[in-house]
CSV table of C-alpha atoms and ligand atoms in Angstrom, one decimal:
chain,number,residue,atom,x,y,z
A,1,MET,CA,-0.1,0.0,0.1
A,2,SER,CA,1.4,3.5,-0.6
A,3,ALA,CA,2.2,5.8,2.2
A,4,ASN,CA,-0.5,8.1,1.2
A,5,LYS,CA,-3.3,5.2,1.3
A,6,GLU,CA,-1.9,4.2,4.6
A,7,GLU,CA,-2.2,7.7,5.8
A,8,THR,CA,-5.6,8.4,4.9
A,9,LEU,CA,-6.5,4.8,6.4
A,10,PHE,CA,-4.9,6.0,9.6
A,11,GLN,CA,-6.8,9.3,9.6
A,12,GLN,CA,-10.1,7.4,9.0
A,13,LYS,CA,-9.3,5.1,12.0
A,14,VAL,CA,-8.5,8.3,14.1
A,15,ASP,CA,-11.5,10.1,13.1
A,16,ALA,CA,-13.8,7.0,13.8
A,17,GLU,CA,-12.5,7.1,17.3
A,18,GLN,CA,-10.7,3.8,17.0
A,19,LYS,CA,-7.5,3.6,18.9
A,20,ILE,CA,-4.1,3.1,17.3
A,21,GLU,CA,-2.4,0.2,18.7
A,22,PRO,CA,1.8,-0.4,18.6
A,23,LYS,CA,2.0,-2.6,15.6
A,24,ASP,CA,-0.4,-0.5,13.4
A,25,TRP,CA,0.9,1.7,10.7
A,26,MET,CA,1.2,5.3,11.8
A,27,PRO,CA,2.7,8.5,10.3
A,28,ASP,CA,6.5,8.9,11.3
A,29,ALA,CA,5.5,12.3,12.8
A,30,TYR,CA,2.6,10.8,14.8
A,31,ARG,CA,5.1,8.4,16.4
A,32,ARG,CA,7.7,11.1,16.9
A,33,THR,CA,5.2,13.5,18.5
A,34,LEU,CA,4.1,10.6,20.8
A,35,VAL,CA,7.7,9.6,21.9
A,36,ARG,CA,8.4,13.2,22.8
A,37,GLN,CA,5.2,13.9,24.5
A,38,ILE,CA,5.1,10.5,26.4
A,39,SER,CA,8.6,10.7,27.5
A,40,GLN,CA,8.6,14.4,28.6
A,41,HIS,CA,5.5,13.3,30.6
A,42,ALA,CA,7.2,10.3,32.3
A,43,HIS,CA,10.2,12.4,32.9
A,44,SER,CA,7.9,14.9,34.8
A,45,GLU,CA,6.3,12.3,36.8
A,46,VAL,CA,10.0,11.3,38.0
A,47,VAL,CA,11.6,14.7,38.4
A,48,GLY,CA,8.2,15.9,40.2
A,49,MET,CA,9.2,13.3,43.0
A,50,LEU,CA,11.9,15.8,44.1
A,51,PRO,CA,10.3,19.1,45.0
A,52,GLU,CA,8.0,16.7,47.3
A,53,GLY,CA,10.6,14.3,48.4
A,54,ASN,CA,12.4,17.4,49.9
A,55,TRP,CA,9.6,17.2,52.7
A,56,ILE,CA,9.3,13.7,53.5
A,57,THR,CA,11.6,13.8,56.4
A,58,ARG,CA,10.1,16.8,57.8
A,59,ALA,CA,6.6,16.4,57.4
A,60,PRO,CA,4.8,17.5,60.3
A,61,SER,CA,3.1,14.4,61.5
A,62,LEU,CA,3.3,10.8,61.1
A,63,ARG,CA,0.0,10.7,59.2
A,64,ARG,CA,1.3,13.5,56.7
A,65,LYS,CA,4.5,11.6,56.3
A,66,THR,CA,2.8,8.5,55.2
A,67,VAL,CA,0.6,10.4,53.0
A,68,LEU,CA,3.3,12.2,51.3
A,69,LEU,CA,5.4,9.1,51.0
A,70,ALA,CA,2.4,7.1,49.2
A,71,LYS,CA,1.8,10.1,46.9
A,72,VAL,CA,5.7,10.4,45.8
A,73,GLN,CA,5.5,6.5,45.5
A,74,ASP,CA,2.5,6.9,43.1
A,75,GLU,CA,4.5,9.5,41.1
A,76,ALA,CA,7.3,6.8,40.6
A,77,GLY,CA,4.6,4.4,39.1
A,78,HIS,CA,3.1,7.2,36.9
A,79,GLY,CA,6.6,7.5,35.3
A,80,LEU,CA,6.8,3.6,35.0
A,81,TYR,CA,3.4,3.5,33.2
A,82,LEU,CA,4.4,6.1,30.9
A,83,TYR,CA,7.8,4.9,30.1
A,84,SER,CA,6.2,1.7,29.4
A,85,ALA,CA,3.8,3.2,26.9
A,86,ALA,CA,6.7,5.1,25.2
A,87,GLU,CA,8.6,2.0,24.8
A,88,THR,CA,5.6,0.5,22.7
A,89,LEU,CA,6.7,2.9,20.1
A,90,GLY,CA,10.2,1.4,19.7
A,91,VAL,CA,12.3,3.4,21.8
A,92,GLY,CA,14.5,1.8,24.7
A,93,ARG,CA,14.1,2.8,28.3
A,94,ASP,CA,17.8,3.4,28.4
A,95,GLU,CA,17.7,5.9,25.5
A,96,LEU,CA,14.7,7.8,27.2
A,97,VAL,CA,16.8,8.2,30.9
A,98,ASP,CA,19.8,9.2,28.7
A,99,GLN,CA,18.0,11.9,27.1
A,100,LEU,CA,16.7,13.3,30.6
A,101,LEU,CA,20.1,12.7,32.3
A,102,THR,CA,21.9,14.6,29.5
A,103,GLY,CA,19.5,17.5,29.6
A,104,LYS,CA,18.3,16.7,26.1
A,105,ALA,CA,14.6,15.9,27.0
A,106,LYS,CA,12.3,18.5,28.7
A,107,TYR,CA,9.9,18.0,31.4
A,108,SER,CA,7.4,20.1,33.1
A,109,SER,CA,8.9,23.6,34.4
A,110,ILE,CA,6.7,23.5,37.4
A,111,PHE,CA,9.1,21.2,39.1
A,112,ASN,CA,11.9,23.8,38.7
A,113,TYR,CA,10.5,25.9,41.4
A,114,PRO,CA,11.7,25.3,44.9
A,115,THR,CA,9.5,23.9,47.8
A,116,ILE,CA,10.3,26.1,50.7
A,117,THR,CA,7.6,26.0,53.2
A,118,TRP,CA,5.3,22.8,54.2
A,119,ALA,CA,2.5,24.7,52.8
A,120,ASP,CA,4.3,24.2,49.2
A,121,MET,CA,3.1,20.5,49.7
A,122,GLY,CA,-0.4,21.8,50.0
A,123,ALA,CA,-0.2,23.9,47.0
A,124,ILE,CA,1.4,21.4,45.0
A,125,GLY,CA,-1.2,18.8,45.7
A,126,TRP,CA,-4.0,21.1,45.3
A,127,LEU,CA,-2.9,23.2,42.2
A,128,VAL,CA,0.1,21.2,40.4
A,129,ASP,CA,-1.8,17.9,40.7
A,130,GLY,CA,-5.0,19.6,40.0
A,131,ALA,CA,-3.8,21.2,36.8
A,132,ALA,CA,-2.1,17.8,35.8
A,133,ILE,CA,-5.4,16.0,36.3
A,134,MET,CA,-7.1,18.5,33.9
A,135,ASN,CA,-4.8,17.5,31.2
A,136,GLN,CA,-4.7,13.7,32.1
A,137,VAL,CA,-8.3,13.0,32.1
A,138,MET,CA,-8.4,14.5,28.9
A,139,LEU,CA,-5.6,12.1,27.7
A,140,CYS,CA,-7.6,9.2,28.8
A,141,ARG,CA,-9.2,9.6,25.3
A,142,THR,CA,-5.9,10.1,23.4
A,143,SER,CA,-5.9,8.2,20.1
A,144,TYR,CA,-2.8,6.0,20.9
A,145,GLY,CA,-4.1,2.9,23.0
A,146,PRO,CA,-1.1,2.5,25.3
A,147,TYR,CA,-1.0,5.9,26.3
A,148,ALA,CA,-4.7,6.2,26.9
A,149,ARG,CA,-4.8,3.0,29.1
A,150,ALA,CA,-1.7,4.5,31.3
A,151,MET,CA,-3.7,7.6,31.7
A,152,VAL,CA,-6.8,5.9,32.9
A,153,ARG,CA,-4.7,4.2,35.4
A,154,ILE,CA,-2.9,7.5,36.4
A,155,CYS,CA,-6.2,9.3,36.8
A,156,LYS,CA,-7.4,6.7,39.3
A,157,GLU,CA,-4.6,7.6,41.6
A,158,GLU,CA,-4.5,11.2,40.9
A,159,SER,CA,-7.5,12.3,42.7
A,160,PHE,CA,-6.2,11.3,46.3
A,161,HIS,CA,-3.1,13.6,45.5
A,162,GLN,CA,-5.3,16.8,45.0
A,163,ARG,CA,-7.4,16.1,47.9
A,164,GLN,CA,-4.3,15.5,50.3
A,165,GLY,CA,-2.8,19.0,49.1
A,166,TYR,CA,-6.3,20.8,49.5
A,167,GLU,CA,-6.6,19.2,53.0
A,168,ILE,CA,-3.1,20.5,53.8
A,169,MET,CA,-4.2,23.9,52.7
A,170,LEU,CA,-7.5,23.6,54.6
A,171,VAL,CA,-5.9,22.9,57.8
A,172,LEU,CA,-3.4,25.7,57.5
A,173,SER,CA,-5.8,28.3,56.4
A,174,ARG,CA,-7.8,27.5,59.7
A,175,GLY,CA,-4.8,27.7,61.9
A,176,THR,CA,-2.8,30.5,63.4
A,177,PRO,CA,-2.5,33.6,61.4
A,178,GLU,CA,1.1,32.6,60.9
A,179,GLN,CA,0.0,29.3,59.3
A,180,LYS,CA,-2.8,31.1,57.3
A,181,ALA,CA,-0.1,33.4,56.0
A,182,MET,CA,2.1,30.4,55.0
A,183,ALA,CA,-0.7,28.9,52.9
A,184,GLN,CA,-1.5,32.4,51.3
A,185,ASP,CA,2.4,32.7,50.7
A,186,ALA,CA,2.3,29.1,48.8
A,187,LEU,CA,-0.8,30.0,46.8
A,188,ASP,CA,1.1,33.3,45.7
A,189,ARG,CA,4.3,31.6,44.7
A,190,TRP,CA,2.5,28.6,42.8
A,191,TRP,CA,-0.5,30.1,41.4
A,192,TRP,CA,1.0,31.5,37.9
A,193,PRO,CA,3.6,28.6,37.6
A,194,SER,CA,0.6,26.0,37.8
A,195,LEU,CA,-1.3,28.3,35.1
A,196,MET,CA,1.6,27.8,32.9
A,197,MET,CA,1.7,24.3,33.2
A,198,PHE,CA,-1.1,24.0,30.5
A,199,GLY,CA,1.7,25.4,28.0
A,200,PRO,CA,1.7,28.3,25.6
A,201,SER,CA,-1.3,30.2,24.7
A,202,ASP,CA,-3.2,28.5,21.5
A,203,LYS,CA,-2.1,31.2,19.1
A,204,ASP,CA,1.6,30.3,20.0
A,205,SER,CA,1.6,26.7,20.4
A,206,THR,CA,3.4,25.1,17.7
A,207,HIS,CA,2.1,21.4,17.8
A,208,SER,CA,-1.5,21.9,18.9
A,209,ALA,CA,-3.3,21.9,15.4
A,210,GLN,CA,-1.9,18.7,14.3
A,211,SER,CA,-2.1,17.0,17.6
A,212,MET,CA,-5.8,18.0,17.8
A,213,LYS,CA,-6.1,16.4,14.2
A,214,TRP,CA,-4.6,13.1,15.2
A,215,LYS,CA,-6.4,13.5,18.3
A,216,ILE,CA,-3.4,13.1,20.7
A,217,LYS,CA,-4.9,16.2,22.2
A,218,ARG,CA,-8.5,16.7,22.5
A,219,GLN,CA,-8.8,20.2,24.3
A,220,SER,CA,-6.6,23.0,23.6
A,221,ASN,CA,-4.0,24.7,26.0
A,222,ASP,CA,-6.3,27.6,26.7
A,223,GLU,CA,-9.6,25.7,26.9
A,224,LEU,CA,-8.1,23.7,29.7
A,225,ARG,CA,-6.5,26.4,31.5
A,226,GLN,CA,-9.6,28.2,31.6
A,227,THR,CA,-11.8,25.3,33.2
A,228,PHE,CA,-8.8,24.9,35.6
A,229,ILE,CA,-9.5,28.5,36.6
A,230,ASP,CA,-13.1,28.4,36.7
A,231,ARG,CA,-13.0,25.4,39.1
A,232,THR,CA,-10.3,26.7,41.5
A,233,VAL,CA,-11.7,30.1,42.2
A,234,SER,CA,-14.3,28.8,44.7
A,235,GLN,CA,-12.1,26.2,46.2
A,236,ALA,CA,-9.7,29.2,46.9
A,237,GLU,CA,-12.6,31.2,48.4
A,238,PHE,CA,-13.5,28.4,50.6
A,239,LEU,CA,-10.0,28.4,51.9
A,240,GLY,CA,-10.3,32.2,52.5
A,241,LEU,CA,-7.2,32.9,50.5
A,242,LYS,CA,-6.7,35.3,47.7
A,243,ILE,CA,-5.7,34.3,44.1
A,244,PRO,CA,-2.8,36.6,43.2
A,245,ASP,CA,-4.4,38.1,39.9
A,246,ASP,CA,-6.3,41.7,40.4
A,247,LYS,CA,-7.9,41.0,37.1
A,248,LEU,CA,-9.8,38.1,38.1
A,249,LYS,CA,-13.5,38.6,37.9
A,250,TRP,CA,-16.5,36.4,36.9
A,251,ASN,CA,-17.9,37.5,33.6
A,252,GLU,CA,-21.5,36.9,33.5
A,253,GLU,CA,-21.7,37.0,29.6
A,254,THR,CA,-19.0,34.2,28.9
A,255,GLN,CA,-19.9,32.4,32.2
A,256,HIS,CA,-16.3,32.2,32.7
A,257,TYR,CA,-13.7,34.1,34.7
A,258,ASP,CA,-11.8,36.7,33.3
A,259,TRP,CA,-8.4,36.8,34.3
A,260,GLY,CA,-4.6,38.5,33.9
A,261,GLU,CA,-1.8,37.8,31.9
A,262,ILE,CA,0.9,35.1,32.1
A,263,ASP,CA,4.5,36.4,32.3
A,264,TRP,CA,5.5,34.3,29.1
A,265,THR,CA,9.1,35.4,29.3
A,266,GLU,CA,9.4,33.8,32.7
A,267,PHE,CA,7.8,30.7,31.0
A,268,PHE,CA,10.3,30.3,28.3
A,269,ASP,CA,13.3,31.1,30.5
A,270,VAL,CA,12.5,28.2,32.9
A,271,ILE,CA,11.9,26.1,30.1
A,272,LYS,CA,15.3,27.1,28.7
A,273,GLY,CA,17.0,25.8,31.8
A,274,ASN,CA,17.1,29.2,34.0
A,275,GLY,CA,14.6,28.3,36.4
A,276,PRO,CA,15.5,28.5,40.2
A,277,CYS,CA,16.1,24.6,40.5
A,278,ASN,CA,16.9,23.3,36.9
A,279,ARG,CA,20.5,22.4,37.6
A,280,GLU,CA,19.7,20.9,41.0
A,281,ARG,CA,16.9,18.7,39.7
A,282,LEU,CA,19.0,17.5,36.8
A,283,ALA,CA,22.1,16.9,39.3
A,284,ALA,CA,19.9,14.9,41.7
A,285,LYS,CA,18.8,12.7,38.9
A,286,GLN,CA,22.3,12.3,37.6
A,287,LYS,CA,23.7,11.3,41.1
A,288,ALA,CA,20.8,9.0,41.7
A,289,HIS,CA,21.3,7.1,38.4
A,290,ALA,CA,25.2,7.0,39.1
A,291,ASP,CA,24.7,5.8,42.6
A,292,GLY,CA,22.3,3.1,41.5
A,293,ALA,CA,24.6,1.7,38.7
A,294,TRP,CA,26.2,-0.9,41.0
A,295,VAL,CA,22.6,-2.2,42.1
A,296,ARG,CA,21.7,-2.6,38.5
A,297,GLU,CA,24.9,-4.6,37.5
A,298,ALA,CA,24.7,-6.7,40.7
A,299,ALA,CA,21.0,-7.6,40.0
A,300,MET,CA,21.9,-8.7,36.4
A,301,ALA,CA,24.9,-10.7,37.6
A,302,TYR,CA,23.1,-12.5,40.3
A,303,ALA,CA,20.1,-13.1,37.6
A,304,GLU,CA,22.6,-14.7,35.4
A,305,LYS,CA,24.4,-16.7,37.7
A,306,LYS,CA,21.2,-18.1,38.9
A,307,ALA,CA,19.9,-19.0,35.2
A,308,LYS,CA,23.3,-20.7,34.7
A,309,ARG,CA,22.9,-22.8,38.2
A,310,GLN,CA,19.5,-23.9,37.0
A,311,ALA,CA,20.6,-24.8,33.3
A,312,ALA,CA,23.4,-27.1,34.8
B,1,MET,CA,26.5,8.3,33.4
B,2,SER,CA,25.3,7.0,30.1
B,3,SER,CA,23.7,3.5,30.6
B,4,THR,CA,24.8,2.3,27.1
B,5,ASN,CA,27.7,0.3,28.3
B,6,GLU,CA,25.6,-1.5,31.2
B,7,LYS,CA,23.9,-4.6,30.2
B,8,ASP,CA,20.0,-3.5,30.4
B,9,TRP,CA,17.4,-5.5,32.5
B,10,PRO,CA,15.3,-7.3,30.1
B,11,LEU,CA,11.4,-6.1,29.4
B,12,TRP,CA,8.6,-8.0,31.1
B,13,GLU,CA,4.9,-7.8,30.3
B,14,ILE,CA,2.9,-8.1,33.2
B,15,PHE,CA,-0.6,-9.8,33.6
B,16,ILE,CA,-2.8,-9.1,36.7
B,17,GLN,CA,-5.8,-11.1,37.8
B,18,SER,CA,-7.8,-8.8,39.7
B,19,LYS,CA,-10.0,-11.2,41.7
B,20,ARG,CA,-10.1,-14.9,42.0
B,21,GLY,CA,-12.1,-16.5,39.2
B,22,LEU,CA,-11.2,-13.7,36.6
B,23,ASP,CA,-8.8,-13.9,34.1
B,24,HIS,CA,-5.5,-12.1,33.9
B,25,LYS,CA,-5.2,-9.0,32.0
B,26,HIS,CA,-2.4,-7.2,30.7
B,27,VAL,CA,-1.5,-4.1,32.5
B,28,GLY,CA,1.7,-2.7,31.2
B,29,SER,CA,5.3,-3.8,31.4
B,30,LEU,CA,8.7,-3.0,33.3
B,31,HIS,CA,12.4,-4.0,33.2
B,32,ALA,CA,13.5,-6.4,35.8
B,33,ALA,CA,16.6,-8.7,36.0
B,34,ASP,CA,14.8,-11.8,36.4
B,35,ALA,CA,11.2,-13.2,36.7
B,36,GLN,CA,11.0,-12.8,40.5
B,37,MET,CA,12.1,-9.4,40.4
B,38,ALA,CA,9.7,-8.7,37.7
B,39,ILE,CA,7.0,-10.0,40.1
B,40,GLU,CA,7.8,-8.2,42.9
B,41,ASN,CA,8.3,-5.0,41.0
B,42,ALA,CA,4.8,-5.4,39.3
B,43,ARG,CA,3.5,-5.7,42.9
B,44,ASP,CA,4.9,-2.5,44.0
B,45,VAL,CA,3.9,-0.4,40.7
B,46,TYR,CA,0.8,-2.2,39.3
B,47,THR,CA,-1.2,-3.5,42.8
B,48,ARG,CA,-0.6,-0.6,45.1
B,49,ARG,CA,-4.4,-0.4,45.7
B,50,ASN,CA,-5.2,-4.0,46.2
B,51,GLU,CA,-5.9,-4.2,42.3
B,52,GLY,CA,-4.5,-7.6,42.2
B,53,ASN,CA,-4.5,-11.0,43.3
B,54,SER,CA,-2.2,-12.9,41.0
B,55,ILE,CA,0.6,-11.7,38.6
B,56,TRP,CA,1.9,-13.3,35.5
B,57,ALA,CA,5.5,-11.9,34.2
B,58,VAL,CA,6.2,-12.8,30.7
B,59,LEU,CA,9.4,-11.8,28.8
B,60,ALA,CA,8.4,-9.3,26.2
B,61,GLU,CA,10.5,-11.1,23.6
B,62,ASN,CA,8.4,-14.4,24.3
B,63,ILE,CA,5.3,-12.5,22.9
B,64,HIS,CA,4.2,-13.3,19.4
B,65,ALA,CA,1.4,-11.4,17.9
B,66,SER,CA,-0.7,-11.5,14.9
B,67,ARG,CA,0.2,-8.9,12.3
B,68,PRO,CA,-2.4,-6.0,12.3
B,69,GLU,CA,-1.8,-5.4,8.3
B,70,ASP,CA,-3.4,-9.0,7.6
B,71,GLN,CA,-6.2,-8.3,10.1
B,72,GLY,CA,-9.0,-8.6,7.5
B,73,ALA,CA,-7.7,-11.8,5.8
B,74,PHE,CA,-6.8,-13.3,9.0
B,75,PHE,CA,-10.0,-13.0,10.7
B,76,ASP,CA,-12.6,-13.0,7.8
B,77,PRO,CA,-13.1,-16.8,8.2
B,78,ALA,CA,-15.2,-16.0,11.1
B,79,ASP,CA,-17.2,-13.4,9.2
B,80,ASP,CA,-19.6,-15.5,7.2
B,81,LYS,CA,-20.5,-18.0,9.9
B,82,VAL,CA,-23.5,-16.7,11.4
B,83,TYR,CA,-24.7,-20.2,12.3
B,84,ARG,CA,-22.3,-20.2,15.1
B,85,HIS,CA,-24.5,-17.7,16.9
B,86,PRO,CA,-27.7,-18.5,18.7
B,87,THR,CA,-29.9,-16.2,17.1
B,88,PHE,CA,-29.4,-18.2,13.7
B,89,TYR,CA,-32.0,-20.6,15.0
B,90,PRO,CA,-35.3,-18.9,15.7
B,91,MET,CA,-37.4,-21.0,18.2
B,92,PRO,CA,-41.2,-21.2,17.9
B,93,GLU,CA,-43.4,-19.5,20.3
B,94,GLY,CA,-44.2,-21.6,23.3
B,95,VAL,CA,-40.6,-23.4,23.6
B,96,LYS,CA,-39.1,-22.6,26.7
B,97,TYR,CA,-35.8,-22.8,28.5
B,98,ILE,CA,-33.7,-22.9,25.5
C,1,LIG,FE1,1.4,11.7,38.5
C,2,LIG,FE1,0.0,13.3,41.3
């Protein structure tokens, strides 16, 4: 069959809401886009463990420590589900990990911000996981089968992440004035970076149109961002905290909130590697990988020895 | 830092039975040095919330699959055999329990 005919059949399948499976014919660019997107997503889950891992030893109670540990462990699992989905497209895990460790691959910029107070654990669960959920719920319907299935698994686990974060914010905002101020400060610092998580505005987004046609994405960055804002405002009000945006205002006509302007220079600067923690995050991953090398080698040597003994 | 000179752990496909009596279902894959590690790691990543009661790990290279490009020709012997379905046999009114 000619590539043109294949491509038409492929698009028909996508339009008919049939999932694309690993061994199906697919355009090279579809495959490349998926490998890039899924592996970036996997890296984000894994690097995302670092800012929260920072507070595991200092969680204020045993309950909070247990919960935070469970959440961070979930994120490791999410990374695994996604690497596993990416590998169905013909890339090796070692290749993907190399791309992360050499700084060639990107991950979500949000994880390049520091977690300086306990309230950041609340803000991250509530806002960062909340924003991720918006995106991930959409991706449960993405056209590539293994990616969609990984997302369904992830979404089932995410809602606890957001709730435990909101609960932290709730306790702090009902606490002493200092605790409430700490919660407000965390909201102030995480609000705008959370909005940036949805990616560039539709008019500046390079891959969006093609990804929508292939049904990799089902909603645009701006649509998802607006829904997130619409849902989050009342949650902030319930906490008695103020979202740091003077232009935020309900619009009766559009039935949405109007809001201010994202600082896109900051966004692109962090992507380029100049965020507060880019270097630290990468160094932590490189160190963990290097420190684990002997474990990987020993496990392999042991498995080989065992197999030989069994064969004898 | 590059892992290219290390021998990579092989890839295992993981199947989980969620409850006794049900079939094992494919859930994803993972890398592990041997079968035992594959099963233990599968427990940690795929059954953190009691999703499973039994785990199968199969080396990915041992799975053979039909080819999607011959899907039509491969499965069409089943297309014209309506008599394999009970609806092919209308039963007269009054016949019960069949
Ligand atoms: Fe996650
Ligand atoms: Fe999460």
